[in-house]
Amino acid sequence: MKYKETIVLKNKKECLLRNGEGSDAKEVYDNFNLTHGQTDYLLSYPDEDSFTIEQEQQFLIEKADSSNEIEICAILDGRIVGTAGIEAVGKKDKVKHRAEFGISIEKDCWGLGIGRALTLACIACARRAGYAQLELDVVSENGRAAALYESAGFVEYGRNPRGFRSRSTGWQETVLMRMELD
Ligand SMILES: CC(C)(COP(=O)(O)OP(=O)(O)OC[C@H]1O[C@@H](n2cnc3c(N)ncnc32)[C@H](O)[C@@H]1OP(=O)(O)O)[C@@H](O)C(=O)NCCC(=O)NCCS
């Protein structure tokens, strides 16, 4: 999918939100590894990144060409500082109405409004793609993310007490959230 929007952040700077392209591969790869090392609330650790830069490039090309999936980059001062995306849960008839949302932003850029803007952009793309439901999992201690999702319209539908097992802190409860789009 394609997306393009310029927003003004809380610090008055302009930030471009646009779908990733193949040529963004190195920057997206570096941003993924940076953000995944800066928080213990994401699904994977940087050393578990199974992509090479070439695979990242292929991934971004496929998303840009896709009719129902997207990876959106947030570009601040000419640099990719975060990404968010939607991915289909599956292609089978019984689940093709569901998509999953994910987001990560580098720590130096938290609190500027990028997270909210990327979340709203992904919700708009999920609607445009025709999904009936957008879903996510969030670690229950990750209050700032959960508050953002709730205010964007996601609703909790359950908890998994052993959703994640952190290398440093052990079990992490995950909150399952969903938003109906139709
Ligand atoms: C969670 C995350 C995406 C939020 O992004 P962000 O750019 O900091 O979010 P925003 O600046 O748009 O703020 C969103 C909301 O968070 C809250 N918030 C912002 N700064 C905050 C702070 N310092 N303390 C507490 N809450 C804060 C506010 O309620 C804000 O709502 P508002 O738009 O009404 O002001 C970002 O912190 C991140 O990438 N974290 C690491 C990865 C992660 O946890 N991903 C989610 C996995 S489910």
Tab-separated table of C-alpha atoms and ligand atoms in Angstrom:
chain	number	residue	atom	x	y	z
A	1	MET	CA	0.000	0.000	0.000
A	2	LYS	CA	1.005	3.602	-0.435
A	3	TYR	CA	0.744	6.377	2.149
A	4	LYS	CA	2.072	9.921	2.386
A	5	GLU	CA	1.361	12.652	4.919
A	6	THR	CA	3.344	15.474	6.496
A	7	ILE	CA	2.567	16.208	10.133
A	8	VAL	CA	3.740	18.907	12.525
A	9	LEU	CA	5.178	17.531	15.759
A	10	LYS	CA	4.886	18.891	19.303
A	11	ASN	CA	8.341	20.498	18.821
A	12	LYS	CA	6.979	22.293	15.696
A	13	LYS	CA	9.172	20.279	13.329
A	14	GLU	CA	7.702	18.651	10.251
A	15	CYS	CA	7.730	14.876	10.044
A	16	LEU	CA	6.998	12.925	6.880
A	17	LEU	CA	5.037	9.692	7.153
A	18	ARG	CA	5.288	7.617	4.018
A	19	ASN	CA	5.278	3.985	2.981
A	20	GLY	CA	8.690	2.369	2.943
A	21	GLU	CA	10.402	1.630	-0.376
A	22	GLY	CA	13.141	-0.806	-1.314
A	23	SER	CA	15.712	1.988	-1.140
A	24	ASP	CA	14.918	2.473	2.592
A	25	ALA	CA	16.144	-1.034	3.439
A	26	LYS	CA	19.418	-0.138	5.189
A	27	GLU	CA	17.840	2.641	7.259
A	28	VAL	CA	14.806	0.539	8.220
A	29	TYR	CA	17.108	-2.350	9.136
A	30	ASP	CA	19.249	-0.053	11.337
A	31	ASN	CA	16.159	1.520	12.926
A	32	PHE	CA	14.698	-1.915	13.678
A	33	ASN	CA	17.881	-3.020	15.413
A	34	LEU	CA	18.192	0.256	17.335
A	35	THR	CA	14.598	0.327	18.587
A	36	HIS	CA	14.533	-3.355	19.461
A	37	GLY	CA	17.577	-2.834	21.684
A	38	GLN	CA	16.127	0.249	23.406
A	39	THR	CA	13.056	-1.347	24.993
A	40	ASP	CA	12.126	-4.699	26.475
A	41	TYR	CA	8.518	-4.407	25.255
A	42	LEU	CA	8.944	-5.588	21.661
A	43	LEU	CA	8.580	-9.148	20.391
A	44	SER	CA	12.203	-9.722	19.437
A	45	TYR	CA	15.780	-8.813	20.337
A	46	PRO	CA	18.169	-7.281	17.774
A	47	ASP	CA	20.189	-10.523	17.655
A	48	GLU	CA	17.014	-12.336	16.573
A	49	ASP	CA	16.527	-10.137	13.523
A	50	SER	CA	16.382	-12.832	10.873
A	51	PHE	CA	16.418	-10.370	7.964
A	52	THR	CA	19.446	-9.444	5.898
A	53	ILE	CA	19.383	-6.006	4.273
A	54	GLU	CA	18.468	-7.686	0.971
A	55	GLN	CA	15.497	-9.433	2.629
A	56	GLU	CA	14.482	-6.151	4.238
A	57	GLN	CA	14.533	-4.572	0.780
A	58	GLN	CA	12.337	-7.355	-0.610
A	59	PHE	CA	9.964	-7.001	2.358
A	60	LEU	CA	9.589	-3.240	1.753
A	61	ILE	CA	9.021	-3.704	-1.984
A	62	GLU	CA	6.330	-6.329	-1.298
A	63	LYS	CA	4.592	-4.080	1.245
A	64	ALA	CA	4.626	-1.083	-1.128
A	65	ASP	CA	3.097	-3.249	-3.878
A	66	SER	CA	0.610	-4.950	-1.558
A	67	SER	CA	-3.102	-4.106	-1.608
A	68	ASN	CA	-3.593	-4.836	2.096
A	69	GLU	CA	-0.258	-4.563	3.937
A	70	ILE	CA	2.052	-1.609	4.564
A	71	GLU	CA	5.167	-0.515	6.420
A	72	ILE	CA	5.106	3.232	7.128
A	73	CYS	CA	8.297	5.158	7.918
A	74	ALA	CA	8.444	8.326	10.014
A	75	ILE	CA	11.118	10.659	8.639
A	76	LEU	CA	12.425	13.474	10.804
A	77	ASP	CA	15.322	15.727	9.753
A	78	GLY	CA	15.826	13.487	6.725
A	79	ARG	CA	16.210	10.330	8.793
A	80	ILE	CA	13.936	7.321	9.458
A	81	VAL	CA	13.237	7.485	13.196
A	82	GLY	CA	10.438	4.938	13.455
A	83	THR	CA	8.215	2.546	11.606
A	84	ALA	CA	4.744	1.101	11.980
A	85	GLY	CA	2.832	-1.356	9.891
A	86	ILE	CA	-0.118	-3.585	9.344
A	87	GLU	CA	0.099	-7.210	8.355
A	88	ALA	CA	-2.669	-9.658	7.478
A	89	VAL	CA	-3.310	-12.350	10.098
A	90	GLY	CA	-3.916	-14.816	7.260
A	91	LYS	CA	-5.296	-15.322	3.782
A	92	LYS	CA	-7.938	-17.925	4.585
A	93	ASP	CA	-11.593	-16.882	4.389
A	94	LYS	CA	-12.168	-17.176	8.130
A	95	VAL	CA	-9.312	-14.840	9.130
A	96	LYS	CA	-8.760	-12.564	6.156
A	97	HIS	CA	-10.801	-9.813	7.845
A	98	ARG	CA	-8.101	-9.444	10.561
A	99	ALA	CA	-4.848	-7.449	10.509
A	100	GLU	CA	-2.119	-6.953	13.089
A	101	PHE	CA	-0.545	-3.628	13.989
A	102	GLY	CA	3.042	-3.055	15.166
A	103	ILE	CA	5.100	0.065	15.910
A	104	SER	CA	8.533	1.114	17.153
A	105	ILE	CA	10.150	4.536	17.374
A	106	GLU	CA	13.666	5.418	18.454
A	107	LYS	CA	13.807	6.589	22.047
A	108	ASP	CA	15.210	10.071	21.365
A	109	CYS	CA	12.025	10.825	19.414
A	110	TRP	CA	9.405	9.600	21.913
A	111	GLY	CA	6.805	12.070	23.171
A	112	LEU	CA	6.763	14.220	20.020
A	113	GLY	CA	3.514	12.867	18.580
A	114	ILE	CA	5.051	10.441	16.077
A	115	GLY	CA	3.533	7.374	17.762
A	116	ARG	CA	0.009	8.754	17.648
A	117	ALA	CA	0.364	9.892	14.025
A	118	LEU	CA	1.776	6.529	12.886
A	119	THR	CA	-0.969	4.667	14.759
A	120	LEU	CA	-3.708	6.762	13.145
A	121	ALA	CA	-2.066	6.350	9.720
A	122	CYS	CA	-2.056	2.560	10.112
A	123	ILE	CA	-5.700	2.545	11.235
A	124	ALA	CA	-6.596	4.567	8.127
A	125	CYS	CA	-4.680	2.100	5.929
A	126	ALA	CA	-6.378	-0.885	7.591
A	127	ARG	CA	-9.775	0.655	6.849
A	128	ARG	CA	-8.750	1.415	3.273
A	129	ALA	CA	-7.604	-2.196	2.850
A	130	GLY	CA	-11.068	-3.352	3.935
A	131	TYR	CA	-10.218	-5.165	7.175
A	132	ALA	CA	-13.019	-5.572	9.709
A	133	GLN	CA	-10.661	-5.758	12.698
A	134	LEU	CA	-7.201	-4.449	13.669
A	135	GLU	CA	-5.375	-6.215	16.515
A	136	LEU	CA	-2.268	-5.893	18.663
A	137	ASP	CA	-0.565	-7.282	21.767
A	138	VAL	CA	1.023	-4.905	24.271
A	139	VAL	CA	3.049	-5.738	27.390
A	140	SER	CA	0.877	-4.674	30.322
A	141	GLU	CA	3.714	-2.654	31.921
A	142	ASN	CA	4.019	-0.615	28.723
A	143	GLY	CA	1.597	2.014	29.975
A	144	ARG	CA	2.439	4.712	27.461
A	145	ALA	CA	1.767	2.409	24.517
A	146	ALA	CA	-1.443	1.002	26.052
A	147	ALA	CA	-2.735	4.539	26.758
A	148	LEU	CA	-2.009	5.550	23.185
A	149	TYR	CA	-3.847	2.519	21.794
A	150	GLU	CA	-6.866	3.027	24.049
A	151	SER	CA	-7.169	6.665	23.075
A	152	ALA	CA	-6.955	5.651	19.398
A	153	GLY	CA	-9.917	3.286	19.873
A	154	PHE	CA	-8.420	-0.117	20.685
A	155	VAL	CA	-10.242	-2.134	23.352
A	156	GLU	CA	-8.776	-4.849	25.582
A	157	TYR	CA	-10.278	-8.313	25.013
A	158	GLY	CA	-8.028	-10.449	27.194
A	159	ARG	CA	-4.671	-10.982	28.862
A	160	ASN	CA	-1.971	-13.593	28.519
A	161	PRO	CA	-0.053	-13.818	31.827
A	162	ARG	CA	2.862	-15.548	30.088
A	163	GLY	CA	2.641	-13.732	26.767
A	164	PHE	CA	6.371	-12.888	26.610
A	165	ARG	CA	9.366	-14.183	28.496
A	166	SER	CA	11.917	-11.410	28.792
A	167	ARG	CA	15.593	-12.369	28.948
A	168	SER	CA	16.077	-9.891	31.786
A	169	THR	CA	12.799	-9.797	33.760
A	170	GLY	CA	11.062	-13.100	33.041
A	171	TRP	CA	7.331	-13.406	32.354
A	172	GLN	CA	5.629	-10.413	30.800
A	173	GLU	CA	1.854	-10.286	30.726
A	174	THR	CA	0.501	-9.190	27.354
A	175	VAL	CA	-2.766	-7.333	26.871
A	176	LEU	CA	-4.684	-8.335	23.754
A	177	MET	CA	-6.391	-5.387	22.080
A	178	ARG	CA	-8.628	-5.031	19.054
A	179	MET	CA	-10.513	-2.401	17.128
A	180	GLU	CA	-13.527	-2.983	14.913
A	181	LEU	CA	-13.216	-1.044	11.679
A	182	ASP	CA	-16.589	-1.565	10.021
B	1	LIG	C1	4.883	3.441	22.406
B	1	LIG	C2	5.447	4.410	21.373
B	1	LIG	C3	5.144	3.906	19.971
B	1	LIG	C4	4.791	5.790	21.573
B	1	LIG	O1	5.310	6.664	20.598
B	1	LIG	P1	5.505	8.215	20.875
B	1	LIG	O2	5.959	8.843	19.610
B	1	LIG	O3	6.326	8.435	22.080
B	1	LIG	O4	3.984	8.626	21.164
B	1	LIG	P2	3.348	10.089	21.141
B	1	LIG	O5	4.401	11.120	21.316
B	1	LIG	O6	2.464	10.186	19.943
B	1	LIG	O7	2.461	10.039	22.439
B	1	LIG	C5	1.333	9.203	22.494
B	1	LIG	C6	0.687	9.304	23.821
B	1	LIG	O8	1.603	8.776	24.780
B	1	LIG	C7	1.486	9.500	25.984
B	1	LIG	N1	2.782	10.057	26.348
B	1	LIG	C8	3.606	10.820	25.602
B	1	LIG	N2	4.701	11.118	26.296
B	1	LIG	C9	4.564	10.530	27.487
B	1	LIG	C10	5.379	10.443	28.638
B	1	LIG	N3	6.578	11.047	28.701
B	1	LIG	N4	4.930	9.698	29.677
B	1	LIG	C11	3.731	9.084	29.622
B	1	LIG	N5	2.928	9.136	28.561
B	1	LIG	C12	3.340	9.847	27.519
B	1	LIG	C13	0.501	10.569	25.807
B	1	LIG	O9	-0.727	10.109	26.336
B	1	LIG	C14	0.384	10.716	24.314
B	1	LIG	O10	-0.926	11.075	24.026
B	1	LIG	P3	-1.258	12.541	23.393
B	1	LIG	O11	-1.049	12.354	21.917
B	1	LIG	O12	-2.683	12.740	23.760
B	1	LIG	O13	-0.312	13.548	23.972
B	1	LIG	C15	6.980	4.599	21.555
B	1	LIG	O14	7.215	4.995	22.876
B	1	LIG	C16	7.796	3.363	21.245
B	1	LIG	O15	8.164	3.108	20.100
B	1	LIG	N6	8.118	2.570	22.292
B	1	LIG	C17	8.959	1.401	22.146
B	1	LIG	C18	8.355	0.318	21.316
B	1	LIG	C19	6.997	-0.084	21.821
B	1	LIG	O16	6.760	-0.139	23.014
B	1	LIG	N7	6.115	-0.373	20.867
B	1	LIG	C20	4.788	-0.803	21.177
B	1	LIG	C21	4.770	-2.285	21.269
B	1	LIG	S1	3.095	-2.863	21.481
